[in-house]
Amino acid sequence: MKNVEYLSKEEMKSIQSERLVNQIKYVYENQKPYRDKMDEALIKPEDIKSIDDIRKLPFTTKHDLRENYPFGFFATSMDNIVRIHASSGTTGKLTTMGYTKRDLEDWTDAFKRSLSFAGVTNKDICHISYGYGLFTGGLGAHYGSEELGCAVVPCSTGNTQRQLQLLKDFGATVLLCTPSYALVLAEAIEKSEEYTIDDFKLRIGIFGAEPWSLGMKQQIEEKLHIKAYDIYGLSEISGPGVSMNCGGEYLHIQEDYFYPEIIDPETLENLPDGVEGELVFTTLRKEGVPLIRYRTRDLCKLYHGTCPICGRTLVRMDRVKARSDDMLIIRGVNVFPSQIENALTKIKELNGSHYLLVVERQGLLDSLEVKVELNPSYFSDTIKDIEKLKKKVEHEVTSAIGIAPKITLCAPGEVPLSDGKTKRTIDNRKI
Ligand code: DLL
């Protein structure tokens, strides 16, 4: 069979159409909440004849999943479910996902393919510091890497000193964790009296689960002497490995399993390639919890056509820089934490990836405070120098986001990153 990563548009469409028709029939017969939505929209499975008909179908939201907590969206009986994951998200109630044996095989295959984009092979030793548990990061990376034939070190999160020791002693060549934690590890090596970067054999990093800027990517690459890749996924659709970048900036989506669309979050109309909107996914082969037109809230752009970097034809998505619900509106201005991160990481006197945004409302006016760490190598004890640096940071952030924040410079270590997803904003406004 022809490699699915290099199919022509027509060949891919034919696979997607056949799978969508089956998926919709299956969902209509087995998933009551979505059947109700289809009945309400007066759509029958027979109306869906090809992938082009997908636009006729209603959307599914996180709210729908929460309303049906825990198992209302399961489309098969527990006899066929072999794993349950749940996503805590950064806010709100859990959403629960159930997987059949075939769902796990498909997800594993998607992750394995993603790894090969980065040139990972069965000769590699993969050190996994994504959390193992209800979060899909650890187990998703684990089975995908094993399937490729890598030697897997299932470290999970925490205990940074032990992680460093194992990374060194086992000679891991691939590190898989959140970008925040990659920086924690890199900075622990820098501070360590025991290790230098030359003690490690790392060559590739597979980082994801949270938005991170190109500035942060560059920092990680420089500090760890690796090439860093961006892996994307969400537990509702399976987990990590929905997409990953090749050598270029964009991420290839495993679109024979997960069909993407971009919509305008207000009008819900489909948007063309290159226009930013909300990413929507339809699973094409899921048995446990299939999801039709699931609104991810992630803001993104799509690009069809052959990849100029690697020649794959799998549709590409932009890096996810923010979620539509991550966006802060401060004094009427839309502000994305990643815009600020990009500005901060460009300033060499700062440890720009270590930042926290605090939003307050004083009277009628919103205020934004940016707390950011100084670079450990930056040293000055004159107030004049510190004030000058503050002004510079204020200027850079203001030109990035269009409003002036209060800048608080913190000592190294005062704004720690977590070993999972780091919370970047505290919004104290009661709106
Ligand atoms: O974060 C799955 C995952 C694990 C992806 C490990 C990559 C690596 P959830 O906990 O359900 O699943 O969170 C999904 O995280 O909708 C995005 O908002 C965000 N996200 C995931 N990967 C990226 C990424 C996992 N590479 C939510 N860049 C998604 C930006 C990401 N945001």
CSV table of C-alpha atoms and ligand atoms in Angstrom, one decimal:
chain,number,residue,atom,x,y,z
A,1,MET,CA,0.0,0.0,0.0
A,2,LYS,CA,1.1,3.5,-0.8
A,3,ASN,CA,2.5,5.5,2.2
A,4,VAL,CA,-0.4,7.5,3.6
A,5,GLU,CA,1.9,10.5,4.3
A,6,TYR,CA,2.5,11.0,0.5
A,7,LEU,CA,-1.0,10.5,-1.0
A,8,SER,CA,-2.5,12.7,-3.6
A,9,LYS,CA,-5.4,15.0,-2.6
A,10,GLU,CA,-7.8,12.6,-4.3
A,11,GLU,CA,-6.4,9.5,-2.7
A,12,MET,CA,-6.6,11.0,0.8
A,13,LYS,CA,-10.1,12.3,0.1
A,14,SER,CA,-11.2,8.9,-0.9
A,15,ILE,CA,-9.9,7.3,2.4
A,16,GLN,CA,-11.4,10.2,4.5
A,17,SER,CA,-14.8,9.9,2.7
A,18,GLU,CA,-15.1,6.2,3.2
A,19,ARG,CA,-14.1,6.5,6.9
A,20,LEU,CA,-16.4,9.5,7.6
A,21,VAL,CA,-19.5,7.7,6.1
A,22,ASN,CA,-18.8,4.7,8.4
A,23,GLN,CA,-18.0,6.9,11.4
A,24,ILE,CA,-21.2,8.9,11.1
A,25,LYS,CA,-23.3,5.7,10.7
A,26,TYR,CA,-21.6,4.3,13.8
A,27,VAL,CA,-22.1,7.4,15.8
A,28,TYR,CA,-25.7,7.7,14.9
A,29,GLU,CA,-26.3,4.2,16.0
A,30,ASN,CA,-24.2,4.3,19.2
A,31,GLN,CA,-23.7,7.8,20.6
A,32,LYS,CA,-27.0,9.2,21.9
A,33,PRO,CA,-26.0,12.8,22.6
A,34,TYR,CA,-24.7,13.2,19.0
A,35,ARG,CA,-27.7,11.3,17.5
A,36,ASP,CA,-29.9,13.9,19.3
A,37,LYS,CA,-27.9,16.7,17.7
A,38,MET,CA,-28.3,15.2,14.2
A,39,ASP,CA,-32.0,14.6,14.7
A,40,GLU,CA,-32.4,18.2,15.8
A,41,ALA,CA,-30.5,19.4,12.7
A,42,LEU,CA,-32.6,17.0,10.6
A,43,ILE,CA,-29.6,15.2,9.3
A,44,LYS,CA,-29.5,11.4,8.7
A,45,PRO,CA,-26.4,9.3,8.1
A,46,GLU,CA,-27.5,8.8,4.5
A,47,ASP,CA,-27.0,12.6,3.9
A,48,ILE,CA,-23.3,12.1,4.5
A,49,LYS,CA,-21.8,10.7,1.3
A,50,SER,CA,-18.3,12.1,1.2
A,51,ILE,CA,-15.9,14.2,3.3
A,52,ASP,CA,-17.3,17.3,1.6
A,53,ASP,CA,-20.6,16.7,3.4
A,54,ILE,CA,-18.9,17.2,6.8
A,55,ARG,CA,-20.0,20.8,6.8
A,56,LYS,CA,-23.6,19.8,7.2
A,57,LEU,CA,-22.9,18.2,10.5
A,58,PRO,CA,-23.4,19.9,14.0
A,59,PHE,CA,-20.4,20.7,16.2
A,60,THR,CA,-19.5,19.0,19.5
A,61,THR,CA,-18.1,21.1,22.3
A,62,LYS,CA,-16.3,20.5,25.6
A,63,HIS,CA,-19.5,21.6,27.3
A,64,ASP,CA,-21.4,18.7,25.6
A,65,LEU,CA,-18.8,16.3,27.0
A,66,ARG,CA,-19.0,17.8,30.5
A,67,GLU,CA,-22.8,17.6,30.4
A,68,ASN,CA,-22.5,13.9,29.7
A,69,TYR,CA,-19.8,13.2,32.3
A,70,PRO,CA,-18.5,10.6,32.8
A,71,PHE,CA,-19.5,8.1,30.1
A,72,GLY,CA,-22.4,9.6,28.2
A,73,PHE,CA,-20.4,10.0,25.0
A,74,PHE,CA,-19.0,6.4,25.1
A,75,ALA,CA,-20.2,4.7,21.9
A,76,THR,CA,-19.5,1.2,23.0
A,77,SER,CA,-20.0,-0.9,26.1
A,78,MET,CA,-17.4,-1.2,28.8
A,79,ASP,CA,-16.6,-4.7,27.6
A,80,ASN,CA,-14.8,-3.2,24.6
A,81,ILE,CA,-13.2,-0.3,26.5
A,82,VAL,CA,-9.6,-1.1,27.5
A,83,ARG,CA,-8.4,2.3,28.8
A,84,ILE,CA,-9.9,5.5,30.2
A,85,HIS,CA,-8.1,8.9,30.2
A,86,ALA,CA,-9.4,12.2,31.5
A,87,SER,CA,-8.3,15.7,30.9
A,88,SER,CA,-8.4,18.1,33.8
A,89,GLY,CA,-7.8,21.1,31.5
A,90,THR,CA,-6.6,24.2,33.2
A,91,THR,CA,-10.2,25.0,34.2
A,92,GLY,CA,-13.4,23.2,34.9
A,93,LYS,CA,-14.7,19.7,35.2
A,94,LEU,CA,-13.0,16.6,33.8
A,95,THR,CA,-13.7,15.3,30.3
A,96,THR,CA,-13.5,11.5,30.1
A,97,MET,CA,-12.3,9.5,27.2
A,98,GLY,CA,-12.6,5.7,26.6
A,99,TYR,CA,-10.5,3.8,24.1
A,100,THR,CA,-11.0,0.4,22.5
A,101,LYS,CA,-8.1,-1.8,21.5
A,102,ARG,CA,-8.2,-0.5,18.0
A,103,ASP,CA,-8.4,3.1,19.2
A,104,LEU,CA,-5.1,2.5,21.1
A,105,GLU,CA,-3.5,0.9,18.0
A,106,ASP,CA,-4.5,3.9,15.8
A,107,TRP,CA,-3.3,6.4,18.4
A,108,THR,CA,0.0,4.5,18.8
A,109,ASP,CA,0.4,4.4,15.0
A,110,ALA,CA,-0.2,8.2,14.8
A,111,PHE,CA,2.4,8.8,17.5
A,112,LYS,CA,4.9,6.5,15.9
A,113,ARG,CA,4.5,8.2,12.5
A,114,SER,CA,5.0,11.6,14.2
A,115,LEU,CA,8.3,10.4,15.8
A,116,SER,CA,9.6,9.4,12.4
A,117,PHE,CA,9.0,13.0,11.1
A,118,ALA,CA,11.9,13.9,13.5
A,119,GLY,CA,14.1,11.0,12.3
A,120,VAL,CA,13.7,9.0,15.5
A,121,THR,CA,14.4,5.3,14.9
A,122,ASN,CA,14.6,2.1,16.8
A,123,LYS,CA,18.2,2.9,17.7
A,124,ASP,CA,17.1,5.7,19.9
A,125,ILE,CA,16.6,5.7,23.7
A,126,CYS,CA,13.5,7.7,24.6
A,127,HIS,CA,13.4,9.4,28.0
A,128,ILE,CA,9.7,10.2,28.7
A,129,SER,CA,9.1,12.9,31.3
A,130,TYR,CA,5.4,13.5,30.3
A,131,GLY,CA,3.1,12.6,33.2
A,132,TYR,CA,1.9,9.1,33.3
A,133,GLY,CA,-1.7,8.8,34.4
A,134,LEU,CA,-5.0,10.2,33.4
A,135,PHE,CA,-3.1,12.7,31.3
A,136,THR,CA,-2.5,11.3,27.8
A,137,GLY,CA,1.1,12.5,27.5
A,138,GLY,CA,3.0,9.7,29.2
A,139,LEU,CA,1.2,6.6,28.0
A,140,GLY,CA,0.7,8.1,24.5
A,141,ALA,CA,4.4,8.8,24.1
A,142,HIS,CA,5.3,5.5,25.7
A,143,TYR,CA,3.4,3.2,23.4
A,144,GLY,CA,4.2,5.2,20.3
A,145,SER,CA,7.9,5.1,21.0
A,146,GLU,CA,7.8,1.4,21.9
A,147,GLU,CA,6.0,0.6,18.6
A,148,LEU,CA,8.8,2.3,16.7
A,149,GLY,CA,11.2,0.0,18.5
A,150,CYS,CA,12.9,2.6,20.7
A,151,ALA,CA,14.2,1.8,24.1
A,152,VAL,CA,11.8,3.6,26.4
A,153,VAL,CA,12.6,5.0,29.8
A,154,PRO,CA,9.3,5.7,31.5
A,155,CYS,CA,10.4,8.4,33.9
A,156,SER,CA,7.2,10.4,34.2
A,157,THR,CA,7.4,13.9,35.9
A,158,GLY,CA,9.2,15.2,39.0
A,159,ASN,CA,12.5,14.7,40.8
A,160,THR,CA,14.6,16.6,38.4
A,161,GLN,CA,18.0,15.5,39.9
A,162,ARG,CA,17.0,11.8,39.4
A,163,GLN,CA,15.9,12.6,35.8
A,164,LEU,CA,19.3,14.1,35.1
A,165,GLN,CA,21.1,11.1,36.5
A,166,LEU,CA,19.0,8.7,34.4
A,167,LEU,CA,19.4,10.9,31.3
A,168,LYS,CA,23.1,10.7,31.7
A,169,ASP,CA,23.6,7.2,32.9
A,170,PHE,CA,21.2,5.6,30.2
A,171,GLY,CA,22.4,7.9,27.5
A,172,ALA,CA,19.0,8.9,26.2
A,173,THR,CA,19.0,10.4,22.8
A,174,VAL,CA,15.4,11.7,22.7
A,175,LEU,CA,13.7,13.7,25.4
A,176,LEU,CA,9.9,13.8,25.5
A,177,CYS,CA,8.2,16.3,27.9
A,178,THR,CA,6.5,19.7,28.0
A,179,PRO,CA,8.6,22.6,26.8
A,180,SER,CA,8.5,24.1,30.2
A,181,TYR,CA,10.0,21.0,31.7
A,182,ALA,CA,12.7,20.8,29.0
A,183,LEU,CA,13.8,24.3,30.2
A,184,VAL,CA,13.7,23.2,33.8
A,185,LEU,CA,16.0,20.3,33.0
A,186,ALA,CA,18.3,22.6,30.9
A,187,GLU,CA,18.6,25.1,33.6
A,188,ALA,CA,19.2,22.4,36.2
A,189,ILE,CA,22.2,21.2,34.1
A,190,GLU,CA,23.4,24.8,33.9
A,191,LYS,CA,23.3,25.2,37.6
A,192,SER,CA,24.6,21.8,38.5
A,193,GLU,CA,28.1,21.3,39.8
A,194,GLU,CA,27.8,17.6,38.9
A,195,TYR,CA,26.9,17.8,35.2
A,196,THR,CA,27.8,19.7,32.1
A,197,ILE,CA,25.8,19.4,28.8
A,198,ASP,CA,28.6,17.3,27.4
A,199,ASP,CA,27.6,14.5,29.8
A,200,PHE,CA,24.4,13.9,27.8
A,201,LYS,CA,23.7,12.3,24.4
A,202,LEU,CA,20.4,14.0,23.7
A,203,ARG,CA,19.9,14.9,20.0
A,204,ILE,CA,16.1,15.4,19.7
A,205,GLY,CA,13.3,16.8,21.9
A,206,ILE,CA,9.6,16.1,21.3
A,207,PHE,CA,7.8,18.8,23.2
A,208,GLY,CA,4.1,19.7,23.4
A,209,ALA,CA,1.0,19.9,25.5
A,210,GLU,CA,1.2,23.7,26.0
A,211,PRO,CA,1.7,26.7,23.7
A,212,TRP,CA,5.4,27.7,23.4
A,213,SER,CA,7.0,30.4,21.3
A,214,LEU,CA,9.8,30.1,18.7
A,215,GLY,CA,11.9,32.1,21.1
A,216,MET,CA,11.5,29.4,23.8
A,217,LYS,CA,12.2,26.7,21.2
A,218,GLN,CA,15.5,28.4,20.3
A,219,GLN,CA,16.5,28.7,24.0
A,220,ILE,CA,15.8,25.0,24.6
A,221,GLU,CA,17.8,24.0,21.5
A,222,GLU,CA,20.8,26.1,22.5
A,223,LYS,CA,20.8,25.0,26.1
A,224,LEU,CA,20.3,21.3,25.5
A,225,HIS,CA,22.2,21.0,22.2
A,226,ILE,CA,19.2,19.3,20.5
A,227,LYS,CA,16.7,19.9,17.7
A,228,ALA,CA,13.3,20.6,19.2
A,229,TYR,CA,10.0,19.4,17.6
A,230,ASP,CA,6.5,20.5,18.4
A,231,ILE,CA,4.0,17.7,19.0
A,232,TYR,CA,0.3,18.5,19.3
A,233,GLY,CA,-2.7,16.6,20.5
A,234,LEU,CA,-5.7,16.6,22.8
A,235,SER,CA,-7.2,13.9,24.9
A,236,GLU,CA,-10.6,14.3,23.3
A,237,ILE,CA,-9.2,13.3,19.9
A,238,SER,CA,-6.8,10.7,21.3
A,239,GLY,CA,-3.8,12.3,22.8
A,240,PRO,CA,-0.3,13.5,21.7
A,241,GLY,CA,0.5,12.7,18.0
A,242,VAL,CA,-2.5,14.3,16.3
A,243,SER,CA,0.2,16.3,14.5
A,244,MET,CA,3.9,17.1,14.7
A,245,ASN,CA,6.3,19.3,12.7
A,246,CYS,CA,8.9,17.9,10.2
A,247,GLY,CA,11.9,20.1,9.9
A,248,GLY,CA,9.8,23.1,9.1
A,249,GLU,CA,7.7,25.2,11.4
A,250,TYR,CA,4.3,23.7,10.5
A,251,LEU,CA,2.9,20.5,12.0
A,252,HIS,CA,1.6,17.7,9.7
A,253,ILE,CA,-1.8,16.3,10.8
A,254,GLN,CA,-2.4,12.6,10.7
A,255,GLU,CA,-5.5,13.4,8.7
A,256,ASP,CA,-6.4,9.9,7.7
A,257,TYR,CA,-7.3,9.5,11.4
A,258,PHE,CA,-8.3,13.0,12.5
A,259,TYR,CA,-9.9,15.4,9.9
A,260,PRO,CA,-9.2,19.1,10.6
A,261,GLU,CA,-11.2,22.2,9.7
A,262,ILE,CA,-10.8,25.8,10.7
A,263,ILE,CA,-13.9,27.8,11.5
A,264,ASP,CA,-14.7,31.4,12.5
A,265,PRO,CA,-15.5,31.0,16.2
A,266,GLU,CA,-18.2,33.6,15.9
A,267,THR,CA,-20.0,32.8,12.7
A,268,LEU,CA,-19.0,29.1,12.7
A,269,GLU,CA,-18.3,29.4,8.9
A,270,ASN,CA,-15.4,27.4,7.5
A,271,LEU,CA,-12.3,29.5,6.8
A,272,PRO,CA,-9.8,29.0,3.9
A,273,ASP,CA,-6.1,28.0,4.2
A,274,GLY,CA,-3.9,30.6,5.8
A,275,VAL,CA,-6.7,32.3,7.8
A,276,GLU,CA,-6.6,32.0,11.5
A,277,GLY,CA,-9.6,30.5,13.3
A,278,GLU,CA,-10.7,27.8,15.6
A,279,LEU,CA,-9.4,24.3,15.0
A,280,VAL,CA,-12.1,21.6,14.7
A,281,PHE,CA,-11.4,17.9,14.5
A,282,THR,CA,-13.5,14.9,13.4
A,283,THR,CA,-12.3,11.5,14.4
A,284,LEU,CA,-12.5,9.1,11.4
A,285,ARG,CA,-12.0,5.7,12.9
A,286,LYS,CA,-12.8,6.0,16.6
A,287,GLU,CA,-14.8,3.3,18.4
A,288,GLY,CA,-14.7,4.4,22.1
A,289,VAL,CA,-15.5,8.1,22.0
A,290,PRO,CA,-15.8,9.2,18.4
A,291,LEU,CA,-16.2,13.0,18.1
A,292,ILE,CA,-17.7,14.8,15.2
A,293,ARG,CA,-16.6,18.4,14.5
A,294,TYR,CA,-15.2,18.8,17.9
A,295,ARG,CA,-14.3,22.5,18.7
A,296,THR,CA,-10.9,22.5,20.2
A,297,ARG,CA,-10.8,26.2,21.1
A,298,ASP,CA,-7.2,26.2,19.8
A,299,LEU,CA,-6.5,29.1,17.4
A,300,CYS,CA,-4.7,27.9,14.3
A,301,LYS,CA,-4.3,28.0,10.5
A,302,LEU,CA,-4.2,25.2,8.0
A,303,TYR,CA,-2.1,24.7,4.8
A,304,HIS,CA,-2.9,22.1,2.1
A,305,GLY,CA,-0.5,21.0,-0.6
A,306,THR,CA,2.9,19.3,-0.7
A,307,CYS,CA,5.3,20.3,2.1
A,308,PRO,CA,8.3,22.2,0.7
A,309,ILE,CA,10.5,20.9,3.5
A,310,CYS,CA,9.8,17.1,3.6
A,311,GLY,CA,7.5,16.4,0.6
A,312,ARG,CA,4.7,15.0,2.7
A,313,THR,CA,1.2,15.8,1.5
A,314,LEU,CA,-0.4,15.5,5.0
A,315,VAL,CA,-2.2,18.8,5.7
A,316,ARG,CA,-0.1,21.2,7.8
A,317,MET,CA,-1.2,23.3,10.8
A,318,ASP,CA,0.4,26.3,12.3
A,319,ARG,CA,1.9,26.1,15.8
A,320,VAL,CA,-0.9,26.6,18.3
A,321,LYS,CA,0.0,29.9,19.9
A,322,ALA,CA,-3.1,30.3,22.0
A,323,ARG,CA,-6.5,28.9,22.8
A,324,SER,CA,-9.5,31.2,22.1
A,325,ASP,CA,-10.3,30.8,25.8
A,326,ASP,CA,-6.7,31.6,26.8
A,327,MET,CA,-7.0,35.1,25.3
A,328,LEU,CA,-7.1,37.9,27.8
A,329,ILE,CA,-9.0,41.1,27.0
A,330,ILE,CA,-7.4,43.9,28.7
A,331,ARG,CA,-8.8,47.4,28.3
A,332,GLY,CA,-10.5,46.2,25.1
A,333,VAL,CA,-7.3,44.8,23.6
A,334,ASN,CA,-6.9,41.0,22.9
A,335,VAL,CA,-3.7,39.8,24.5
A,336,PHE,CA,-2.2,36.4,24.0
A,337,PRO,CA,0.4,35.3,26.6
A,338,SER,CA,2.5,33.9,23.7
A,339,GLN,CA,2.9,37.4,22.2
A,340,ILE,CA,4.4,38.6,25.5
A,341,GLU,CA,6.5,35.5,25.8
A,342,ASN,CA,8.0,36.2,22.4
A,343,ALA,CA,8.9,39.7,23.3
A,344,LEU,CA,10.4,38.6,26.7
A,345,THR,CA,12.5,35.8,25.2
A,346,LYS,CA,14.2,38.3,22.9
A,347,ILE,CA,15.7,40.3,25.7
A,348,LYS,CA,19.0,38.8,26.7
A,349,GLU,CA,19.1,40.3,30.2
A,350,LEU,CA,15.9,38.2,31.0
A,351,ASN,CA,15.1,34.6,31.7
A,352,GLY,CA,12.2,35.3,29.3
A,353,SER,CA,10.4,32.0,29.4
A,354,HIS,CA,10.0,32.3,33.2
A,355,TYR,CA,7.1,34.8,33.4
A,356,LEU,CA,3.7,35.2,34.9
A,357,LEU,CA,0.9,37.5,33.9
A,358,VAL,CA,-1.4,39.0,36.6
A,359,VAL,CA,-4.5,40.9,35.5
A,360,GLU,CA,-6.3,43.1,38.0
A,361,ARG,CA,-9.2,45.5,37.9
A,362,GLN,CA,-8.7,48.8,39.8
A,363,GLY,CA,-11.9,50.8,39.6
A,364,LEU,CA,-13.0,50.5,36.0
A,365,LEU,CA,-9.6,50.0,34.6
A,366,ASP,CA,-7.8,46.8,33.9
A,367,SER,CA,-4.1,46.5,34.7
A,368,LEU,CA,-1.6,43.9,33.6
A,369,GLU,CA,1.5,43.0,35.5
A,370,VAL,CA,4.2,41.0,33.8
A,371,LYS,CA,6.5,39.3,36.3
A,372,VAL,CA,9.6,38.0,34.7
A,373,GLU,CA,12.9,36.6,35.9
A,374,LEU,CA,16.3,38.2,35.3
A,375,ASN,CA,18.9,36.1,33.5
A,376,PRO,CA,21.2,34.6,36.2
A,377,SER,CA,24.2,35.9,34.3
A,378,TYR,CA,22.8,39.5,34.4
A,379,PHE,CA,24.1,41.4,37.4
A,380,SER,CA,23.7,45.0,38.4
A,381,ASP,CA,23.3,46.6,41.8
A,382,THR,CA,22.6,50.1,40.6
A,383,ILE,CA,19.0,51.2,40.6
A,384,LYS,CA,19.6,53.2,37.5
A,385,ASP,CA,20.5,50.1,35.5
A,386,ILE,CA,17.5,48.1,36.8
A,387,GLU,CA,15.2,51.0,35.9
A,388,LYS,CA,16.7,51.2,32.5
A,389,LEU,CA,16.1,47.5,31.9
A,390,LYS,CA,12.5,47.8,33.2
A,391,LYS,CA,11.9,50.6,30.6
A,392,LYS,CA,13.3,48.4,27.9
A,393,VAL,CA,11.1,45.5,28.8
A,394,GLU,CA,8.1,47.7,29.1
A,395,HIS,CA,8.8,49.2,25.6
A,396,GLU,CA,9.2,45.7,24.0
A,397,VAL,CA,6.0,44.3,25.6
A,398,THR,CA,4.0,47.4,24.8
A,399,SER,CA,4.9,47.2,21.1
A,400,ALA,CA,4.1,43.5,21.0
A,401,ILE,CA,0.6,43.8,22.6
A,402,GLY,CA,-0.4,47.4,22.2
A,403,ILE,CA,-1.0,48.2,25.9
A,404,ALA,CA,1.5,49.2,28.6
A,405,PRO,CA,2.0,46.6,31.4
A,406,LYS,CA,3.6,47.0,34.8
A,407,ILE,CA,6.9,45.2,34.7
A,408,THR,CA,8.2,43.4,37.8
A,409,LEU,CA,11.7,42.0,37.5
A,410,CYS,CA,12.2,39.0,39.7
A,411,ALA,CA,15.3,37.1,40.9
A,412,PRO,CA,16.2,33.8,39.0
A,413,GLY,CA,14.0,31.0,40.5
A,414,GLU,CA,11.2,33.3,41.6
A,415,VAL,CA,8.8,32.4,38.7
A,416,PRO,CA,9.3,28.6,38.5
A,417,LEU,CA,8.1,26.5,35.6
A,418,SER,CA,6.2,23.3,36.5
A,419,ASP,CA,6.9,19.8,35.4
A,420,GLY,CA,3.6,19.7,33.6
A,421,LYS,CA,1.7,22.5,32.0
A,422,THR,CA,2.7,25.8,33.5
A,423,LYS,CA,0.0,28.3,34.4
A,424,ARG,CA,0.9,31.5,32.7
A,425,THR,CA,-1.9,33.9,33.8
A,426,ILE,CA,-3.7,34.8,37.0
A,427,ASP,CA,-6.8,36.8,36.3
A,428,ASN,CA,-8.1,38.5,39.4
A,429,ARG,CA,-10.8,40.4,37.7
A,430,LYS,CA,-14.4,39.6,38.6
A,431,ILE,CA,-16.1,40.2,35.3
B,1,DLL,O1,-2.0,18.0,26.2
B,1,DLL,C1,-2.0,16.0,24.8
B,1,DLL,C2,-0.5,16.1,24.6
B,1,DLL,C3,0.4,15.5,25.5
B,1,DLL,C4,0.0,16.8,23.5
B,1,DLL,C5,1.8,15.6,25.2
B,1,DLL,C6,1.3,16.9,23.3
B,1,DLL,C7,2.2,16.3,24.1
B,1,DLL,P1,-4.9,17.7,26.8
B,1,DLL,O2,-4.4,17.7,28.2
B,1,DLL,O3,-6.2,17.2,26.6
B,1,DLL,O4,-3.9,16.9,25.9
B,1,DLL,O5,-4.7,19.2,26.4
B,1,DLL,C8,-5.0,19.6,25.0
B,1,DLL,O6,-3.3,21.3,25.1
B,1,DLL,O7,-6.2,21.7,23.0
B,1,DLL,C9,-4.0,22.7,23.3
B,1,DLL,O8,-4.6,23.8,23.8
B,1,DLL,C10,-2.8,22.3,24.2
B,1,DLL,N1,-1.7,21.7,23.4
B,1,DLL,C11,-1.4,20.5,23.2
B,1,DLL,N2,-0.3,20.3,22.5
B,1,DLL,C12,0.1,21.6,22.2
B,1,DLL,C13,1.2,22.2,21.4
B,1,DLL,C14,-2.6,17.1,25.7
B,1,DLL,N3,2.1,21.4,20.8
B,1,DLL,C15,-4.7,21.0,24.8
B,1,DLL,N4,1.2,23.5,21.3
B,1,DLL,C16,-4.8,21.4,23.3
B,1,DLL,C17,0.3,24.3,21.8
B,1,DLL,C18,-0.8,22.5,22.7
B,1,DLL,N5,-0.7,23.8,22.6
